[in-house]
GROMACS .gro file of C-alpha atoms in nm:
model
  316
    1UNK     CA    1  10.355  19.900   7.064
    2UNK     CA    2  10.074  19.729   7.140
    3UNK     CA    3  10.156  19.362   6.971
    4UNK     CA    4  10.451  19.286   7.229
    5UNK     CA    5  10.243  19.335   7.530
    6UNK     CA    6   9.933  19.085   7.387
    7UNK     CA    7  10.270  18.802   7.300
    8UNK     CA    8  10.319  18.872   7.650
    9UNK     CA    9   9.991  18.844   7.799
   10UNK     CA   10   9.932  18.541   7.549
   11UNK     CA   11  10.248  18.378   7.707
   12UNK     CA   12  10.161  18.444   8.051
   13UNK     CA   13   9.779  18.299   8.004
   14UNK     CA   14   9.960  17.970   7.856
   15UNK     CA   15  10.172  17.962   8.136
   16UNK     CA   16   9.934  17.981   8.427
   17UNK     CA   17   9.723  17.700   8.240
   18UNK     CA   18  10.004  17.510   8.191
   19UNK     CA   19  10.083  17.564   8.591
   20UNK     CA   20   9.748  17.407   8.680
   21UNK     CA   21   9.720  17.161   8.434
   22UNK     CA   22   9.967  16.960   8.542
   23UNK     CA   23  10.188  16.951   8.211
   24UNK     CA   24  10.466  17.126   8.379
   25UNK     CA   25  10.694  16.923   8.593
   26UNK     CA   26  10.739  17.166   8.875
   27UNK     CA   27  10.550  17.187   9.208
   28UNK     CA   28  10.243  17.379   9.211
   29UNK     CA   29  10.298  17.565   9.573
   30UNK     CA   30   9.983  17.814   9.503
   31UNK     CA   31   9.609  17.744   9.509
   32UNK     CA   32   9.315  17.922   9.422
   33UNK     CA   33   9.044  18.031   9.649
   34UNK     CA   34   8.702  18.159   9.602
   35UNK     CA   35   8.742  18.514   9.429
   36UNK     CA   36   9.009  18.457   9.263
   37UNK     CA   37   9.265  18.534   9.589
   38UNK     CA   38   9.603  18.295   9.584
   39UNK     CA   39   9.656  18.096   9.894
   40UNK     CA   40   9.997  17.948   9.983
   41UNK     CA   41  10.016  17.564  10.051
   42UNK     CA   42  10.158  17.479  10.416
   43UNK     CA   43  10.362  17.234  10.494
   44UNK     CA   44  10.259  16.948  10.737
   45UNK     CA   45  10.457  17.108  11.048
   46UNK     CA   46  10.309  17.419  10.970
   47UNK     CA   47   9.941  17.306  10.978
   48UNK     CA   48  10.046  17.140  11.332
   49UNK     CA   49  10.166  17.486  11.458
   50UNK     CA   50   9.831  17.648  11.316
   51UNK     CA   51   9.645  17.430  11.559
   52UNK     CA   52   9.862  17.424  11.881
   53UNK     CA   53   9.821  17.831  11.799
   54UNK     CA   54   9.471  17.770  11.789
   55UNK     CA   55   9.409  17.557  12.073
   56UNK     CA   56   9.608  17.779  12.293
   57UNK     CA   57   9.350  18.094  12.177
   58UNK     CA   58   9.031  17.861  12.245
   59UNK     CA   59   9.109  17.608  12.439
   60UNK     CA   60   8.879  17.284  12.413
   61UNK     CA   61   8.690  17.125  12.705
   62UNK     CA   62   8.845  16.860  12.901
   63UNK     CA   63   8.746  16.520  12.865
   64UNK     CA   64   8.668  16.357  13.228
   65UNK     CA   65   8.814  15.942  13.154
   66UNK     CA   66   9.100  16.132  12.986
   67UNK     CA   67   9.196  16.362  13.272
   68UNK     CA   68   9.113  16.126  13.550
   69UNK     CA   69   9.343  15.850  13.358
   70UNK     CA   70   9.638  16.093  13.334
   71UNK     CA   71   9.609  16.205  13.697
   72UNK     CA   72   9.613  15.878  13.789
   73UNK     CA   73   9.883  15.746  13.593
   74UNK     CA   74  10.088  16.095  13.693
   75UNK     CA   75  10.068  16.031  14.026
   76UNK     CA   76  10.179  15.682  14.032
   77UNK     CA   77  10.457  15.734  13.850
   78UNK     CA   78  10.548  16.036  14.103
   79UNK     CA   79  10.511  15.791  14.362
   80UNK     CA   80  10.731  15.533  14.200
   81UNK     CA   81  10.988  15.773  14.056
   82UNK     CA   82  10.991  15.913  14.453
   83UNK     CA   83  10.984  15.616  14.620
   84UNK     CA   84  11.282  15.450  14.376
   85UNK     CA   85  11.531  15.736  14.402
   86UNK     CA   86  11.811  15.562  14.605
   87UNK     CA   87  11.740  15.683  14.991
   88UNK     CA   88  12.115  15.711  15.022
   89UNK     CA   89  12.087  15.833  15.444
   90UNK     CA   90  12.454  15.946  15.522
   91UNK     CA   91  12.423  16.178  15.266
   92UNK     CA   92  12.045  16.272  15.337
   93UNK     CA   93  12.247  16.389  15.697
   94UNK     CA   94  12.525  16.578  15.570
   95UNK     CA   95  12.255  16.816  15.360
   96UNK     CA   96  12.044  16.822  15.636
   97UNK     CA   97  12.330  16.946  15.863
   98UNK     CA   98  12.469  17.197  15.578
   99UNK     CA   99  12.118  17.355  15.539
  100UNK     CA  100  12.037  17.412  15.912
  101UNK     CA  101  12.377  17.534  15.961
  102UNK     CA  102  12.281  17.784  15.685
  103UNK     CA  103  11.969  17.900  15.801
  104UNK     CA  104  12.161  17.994  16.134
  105UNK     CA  105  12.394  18.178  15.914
  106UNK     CA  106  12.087  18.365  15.775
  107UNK     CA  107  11.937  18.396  16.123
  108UNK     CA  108  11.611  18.212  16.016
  109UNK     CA  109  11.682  17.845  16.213
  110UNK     CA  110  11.370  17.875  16.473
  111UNK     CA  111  11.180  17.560  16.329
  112UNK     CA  112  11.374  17.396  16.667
  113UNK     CA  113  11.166  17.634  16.874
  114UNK     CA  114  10.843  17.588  16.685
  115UNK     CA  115  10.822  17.238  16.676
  116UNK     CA  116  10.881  17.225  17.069
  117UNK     CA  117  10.664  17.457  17.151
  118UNK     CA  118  10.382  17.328  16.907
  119UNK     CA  119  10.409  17.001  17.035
  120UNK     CA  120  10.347  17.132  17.411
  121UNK     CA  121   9.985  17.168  17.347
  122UNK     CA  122   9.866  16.819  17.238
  123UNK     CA  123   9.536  16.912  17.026
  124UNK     CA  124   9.713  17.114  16.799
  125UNK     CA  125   9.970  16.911  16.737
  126UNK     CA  126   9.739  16.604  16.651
  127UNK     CA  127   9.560  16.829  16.444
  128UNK     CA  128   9.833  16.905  16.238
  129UNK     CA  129   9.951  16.555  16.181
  130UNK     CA  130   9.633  16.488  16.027
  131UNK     CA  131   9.658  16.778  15.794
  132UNK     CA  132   9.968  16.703  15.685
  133UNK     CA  133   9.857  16.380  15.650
  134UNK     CA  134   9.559  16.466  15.408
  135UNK     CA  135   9.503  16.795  15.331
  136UNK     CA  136   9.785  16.808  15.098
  137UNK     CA  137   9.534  16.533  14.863
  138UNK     CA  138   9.223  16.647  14.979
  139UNK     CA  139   9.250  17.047  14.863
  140UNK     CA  140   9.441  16.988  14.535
  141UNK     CA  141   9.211  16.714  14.421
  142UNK     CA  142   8.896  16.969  14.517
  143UNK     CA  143   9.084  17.190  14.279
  144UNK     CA  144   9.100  17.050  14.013
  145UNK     CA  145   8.770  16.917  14.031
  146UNK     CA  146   8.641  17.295  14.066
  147UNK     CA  147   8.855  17.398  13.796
  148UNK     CA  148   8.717  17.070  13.537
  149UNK     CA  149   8.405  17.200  13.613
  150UNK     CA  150   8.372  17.555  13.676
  151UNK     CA  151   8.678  17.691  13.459
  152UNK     CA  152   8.741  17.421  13.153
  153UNK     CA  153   8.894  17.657  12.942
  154UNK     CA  154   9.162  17.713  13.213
  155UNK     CA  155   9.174  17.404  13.353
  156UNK     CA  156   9.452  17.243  13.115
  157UNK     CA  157   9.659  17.479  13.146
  158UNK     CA  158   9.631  17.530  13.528
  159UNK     CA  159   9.693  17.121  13.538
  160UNK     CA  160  10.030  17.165  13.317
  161UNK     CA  161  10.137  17.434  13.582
  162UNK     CA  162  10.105  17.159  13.869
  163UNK     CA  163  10.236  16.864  13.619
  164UNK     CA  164  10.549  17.075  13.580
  165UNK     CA  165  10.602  17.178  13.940
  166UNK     CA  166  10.627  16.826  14.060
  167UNK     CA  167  10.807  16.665  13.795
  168UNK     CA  168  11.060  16.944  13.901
  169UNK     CA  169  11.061  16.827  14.248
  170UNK     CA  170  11.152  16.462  14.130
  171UNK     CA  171  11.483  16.595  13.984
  172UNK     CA  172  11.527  16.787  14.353
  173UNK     CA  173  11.448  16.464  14.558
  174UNK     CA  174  11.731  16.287  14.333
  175UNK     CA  175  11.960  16.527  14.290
  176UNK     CA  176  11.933  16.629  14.698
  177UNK     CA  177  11.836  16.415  14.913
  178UNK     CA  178  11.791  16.555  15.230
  179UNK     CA  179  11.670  16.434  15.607
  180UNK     CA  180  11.353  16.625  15.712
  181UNK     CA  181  11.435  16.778  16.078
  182UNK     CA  182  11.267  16.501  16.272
  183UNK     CA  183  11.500  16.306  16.098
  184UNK     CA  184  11.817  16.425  16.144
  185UNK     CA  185  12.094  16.333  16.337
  186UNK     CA  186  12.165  16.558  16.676
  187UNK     CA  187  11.889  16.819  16.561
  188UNK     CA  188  11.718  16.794  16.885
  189UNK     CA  189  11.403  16.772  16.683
  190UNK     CA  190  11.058  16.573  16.779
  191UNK     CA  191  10.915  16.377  16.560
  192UNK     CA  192  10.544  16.440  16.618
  193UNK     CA  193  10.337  16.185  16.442
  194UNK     CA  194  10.520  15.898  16.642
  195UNK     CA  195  10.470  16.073  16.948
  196UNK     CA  196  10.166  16.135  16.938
  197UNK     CA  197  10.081  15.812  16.772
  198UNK     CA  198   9.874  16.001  16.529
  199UNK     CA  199   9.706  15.762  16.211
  200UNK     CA  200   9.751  15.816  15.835
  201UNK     CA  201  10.106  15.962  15.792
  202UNK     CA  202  10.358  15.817  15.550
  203UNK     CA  203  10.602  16.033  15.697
  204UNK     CA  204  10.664  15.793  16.050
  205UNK     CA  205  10.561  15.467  16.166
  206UNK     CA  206  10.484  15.212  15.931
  207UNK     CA  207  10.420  15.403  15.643
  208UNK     CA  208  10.809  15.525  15.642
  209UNK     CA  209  10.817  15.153  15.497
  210UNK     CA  210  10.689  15.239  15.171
  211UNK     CA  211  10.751  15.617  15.107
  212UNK     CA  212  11.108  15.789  15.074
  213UNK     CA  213  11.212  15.918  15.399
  214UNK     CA  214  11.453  16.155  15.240
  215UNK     CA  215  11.254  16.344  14.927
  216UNK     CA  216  11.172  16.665  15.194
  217UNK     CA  217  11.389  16.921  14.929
  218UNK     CA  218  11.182  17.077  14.762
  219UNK     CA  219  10.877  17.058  14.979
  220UNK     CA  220  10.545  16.927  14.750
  221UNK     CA  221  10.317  17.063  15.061
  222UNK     CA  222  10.433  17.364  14.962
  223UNK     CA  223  10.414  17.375  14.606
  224UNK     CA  224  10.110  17.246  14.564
  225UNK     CA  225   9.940  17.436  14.891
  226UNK     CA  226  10.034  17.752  14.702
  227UNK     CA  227   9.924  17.656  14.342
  228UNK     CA  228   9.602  17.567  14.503
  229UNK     CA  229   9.616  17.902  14.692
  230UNK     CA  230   9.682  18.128  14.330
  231UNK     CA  231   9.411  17.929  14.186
  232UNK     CA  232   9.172  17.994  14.419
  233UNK     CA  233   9.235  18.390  14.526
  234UNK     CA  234   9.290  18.454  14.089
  235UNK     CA  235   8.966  18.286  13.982
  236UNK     CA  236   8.717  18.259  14.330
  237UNK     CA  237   8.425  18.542  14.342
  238UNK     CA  238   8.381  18.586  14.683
  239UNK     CA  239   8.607  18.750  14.927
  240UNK     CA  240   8.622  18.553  15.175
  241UNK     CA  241   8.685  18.235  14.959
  242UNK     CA  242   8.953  18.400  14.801
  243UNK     CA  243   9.118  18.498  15.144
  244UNK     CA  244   9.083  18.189  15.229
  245UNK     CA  245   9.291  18.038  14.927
  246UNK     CA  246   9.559  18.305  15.033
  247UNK     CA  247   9.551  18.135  15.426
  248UNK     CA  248   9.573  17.803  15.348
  249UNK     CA  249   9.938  17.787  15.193
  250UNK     CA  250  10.064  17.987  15.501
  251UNK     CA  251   9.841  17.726  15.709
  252UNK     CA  252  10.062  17.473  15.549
  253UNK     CA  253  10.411  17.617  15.624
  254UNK     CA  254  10.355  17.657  15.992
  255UNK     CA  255  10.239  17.296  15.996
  256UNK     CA  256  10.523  17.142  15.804
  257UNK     CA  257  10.754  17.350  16.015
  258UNK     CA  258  10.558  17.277  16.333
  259UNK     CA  259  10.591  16.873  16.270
  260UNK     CA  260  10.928  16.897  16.203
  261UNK     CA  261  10.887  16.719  15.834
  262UNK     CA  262  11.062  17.035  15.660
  263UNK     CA  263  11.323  17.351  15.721
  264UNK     CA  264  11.232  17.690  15.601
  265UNK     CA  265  11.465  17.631  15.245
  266UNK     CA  266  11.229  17.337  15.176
  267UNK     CA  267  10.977  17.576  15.136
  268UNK     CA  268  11.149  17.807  14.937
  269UNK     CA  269  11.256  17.517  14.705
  270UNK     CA  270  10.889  17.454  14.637
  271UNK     CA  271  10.808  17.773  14.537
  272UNK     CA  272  11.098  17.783  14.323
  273UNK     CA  273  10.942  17.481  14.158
  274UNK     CA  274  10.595  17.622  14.124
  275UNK     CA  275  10.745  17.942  13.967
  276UNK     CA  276  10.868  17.738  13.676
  277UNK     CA  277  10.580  17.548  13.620
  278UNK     CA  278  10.386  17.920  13.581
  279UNK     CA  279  10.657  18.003  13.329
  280UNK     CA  280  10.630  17.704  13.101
  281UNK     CA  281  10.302  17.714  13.111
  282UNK     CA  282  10.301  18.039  12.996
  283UNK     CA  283  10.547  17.961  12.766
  284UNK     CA  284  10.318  17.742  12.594
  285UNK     CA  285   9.998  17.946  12.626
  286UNK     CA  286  10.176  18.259  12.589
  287UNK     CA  287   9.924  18.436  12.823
  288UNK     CA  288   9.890  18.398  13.208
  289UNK     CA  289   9.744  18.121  13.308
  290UNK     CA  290   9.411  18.245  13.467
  291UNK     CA  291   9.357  18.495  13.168
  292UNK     CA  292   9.271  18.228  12.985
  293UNK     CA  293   8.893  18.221  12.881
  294UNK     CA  294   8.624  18.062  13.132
  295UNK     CA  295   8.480  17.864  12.884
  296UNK     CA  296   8.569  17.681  12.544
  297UNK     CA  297   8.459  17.939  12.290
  298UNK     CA  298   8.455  18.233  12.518
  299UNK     CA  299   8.674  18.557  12.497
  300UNK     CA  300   8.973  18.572  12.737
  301UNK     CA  301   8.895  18.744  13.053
  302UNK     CA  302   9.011  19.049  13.128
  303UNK     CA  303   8.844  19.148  13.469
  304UNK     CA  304   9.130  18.935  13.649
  305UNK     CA  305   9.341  19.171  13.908
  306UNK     CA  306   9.682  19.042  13.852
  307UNK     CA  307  10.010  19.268  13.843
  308UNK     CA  308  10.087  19.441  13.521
  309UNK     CA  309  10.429  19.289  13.392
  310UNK     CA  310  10.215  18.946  13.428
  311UNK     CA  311  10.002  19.028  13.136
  312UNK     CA  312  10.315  19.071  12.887
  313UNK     CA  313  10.243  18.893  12.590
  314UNK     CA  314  10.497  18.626  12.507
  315UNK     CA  315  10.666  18.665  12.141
  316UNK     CA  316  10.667  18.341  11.967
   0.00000   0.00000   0.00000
């Protein structure tokens, strides 16, 4: 009984030295590691997926020419890509009528109201021509500088979330173009910034020359006023700075309501916008954005108070 089984274990020996020899013509798919433990080759795609995997567990730092060269060239093409989508004004006024008529359908059309009643006390009015003017650049660039440098291992991943929102709103402000209220036709709306005669808008005067009169759906202030106002309250350690993240998007609606450069839906548009740009980037993360660790290197943090069903791990 016992010759068979030595032919056999004779054979198998000749076989698995034939196997990495080379003398047999097939593919060797198994290696050998240390101890004796079999290890199967991957293929090229799957050694790419290993490290997208792996750079989504530890993220690495940012590097500053690279970031500043991609914000840079993101936001000129925005600006192109807005500024060459065809202005196309009769039908910028037909949207603009069918969404104010629809907002007095739903009983929410008081931007009218607001903007004359804003515009009745001077100072406050100025005021918020000039943050409309610059805020909008001003806060999101402080951001992400705050994020580069105090959160690096979230920091890519909170950038893809904005990246994603706006090129969204590209696709709205070609697909709808739509008159902003000081705009359009018979609204009865003033336009503030040439009232007043306030500096720095591209919204009236002669910066309307070189910006696109008619990209107000979705609204950008918006969007990015509330992705800098998540950032901030999710990953801020003081109160107060936090509540202060959560006031400045609301800050922002009353003032592009107040100036008459949006309606209400524009609004709602750009937080449409920002929510899918939070669920690709989650998408590709698969974790919440902010859970992400502090640091390169660091375990994720788990100390962040965000709702429950946020915290769902993605299946791949």
């Amino acid at each position: 009984m016992g010759e068979p089984t030595e032919i056999q274990t004779t054979g198998a020996e000749r076989a698995d030295r034939t196997t990495h020899t080379g003398s047999d013509p097939g593919t060797d798919r198994t290696a050998r590691a240390p101890g004796g433990a079999t290890r199967v080759a991957r293929s090229p795609g799957a050694t790419v997926r290993s490290r997208l995997r792996e750079q989504r567990r530890t993220p690495r730092r940012p590097h500053l020419l690279f970031e500043l060269a991609l914000i840079g060239l993101s936001y000129w093409l925005y600006s192109l890509v807005r500024n060459a989508v065809p202005e196309q004004a009769e039908i910028a006024q037909k949207h603009a009528t069918w969404v104010w008529n629809l907002e007095h359908t739903l009983g929410i059309a008081v931007e009218r109201s607001i903007n004359h009643g804003v515009n009745s006390v001077s100072w406050l009015i100025v005021g918020m021509n000039y943050y409309y003017a610059t805020l909008h650049f001003i806060i999101t660039i402080g951001v992400l500088v705050w994020l580069y440098r105090s959160h690096p291992g979230r920091y890519a991943a909170a950038r893809t979330v904005l990246f994603v929102t706006t090129g969204i709103a590209l696709v709205g402000f070609y697909c709808f173009p739509l008159a902003p209220p000081r705009l359009m036709t018979g609204g009865g709306f003033l336009d503030t910034v040439t009232i007043h005669h306030t500096w720095g808008s591209l919204a009236s005067g002669a910066g309307a020359t070189v910006s696109n009169q008619y990209a107000a759906m979705p609204s950008m202030h918006i969007g990015w006023s509330m992705w800098c106002g998540l950032t901030i309250f999710f990953l801020a350690r003081r109160t107060w700075v936090r509540l202060l993240g959560l006031a400045y998007p609301l800050a922002t609606l009353s003032v592009i309501v107040s100036t008459a450069n949006h309606f209400w839906l524009d609004a709602v548009g750009g937080e449409v916008c920002l929510a899918v740009g939070f669920l690709a980037a989650r998408l590709i993360y698969r974790t919440w954005v902010y859970r992400l660790p502090r640091r390169p290197g660091e375990p994720a943090d788990r100390e962040l108070t965000v709702p429950a069903q946020w915290d769902t791990k993605v299946t791949a």
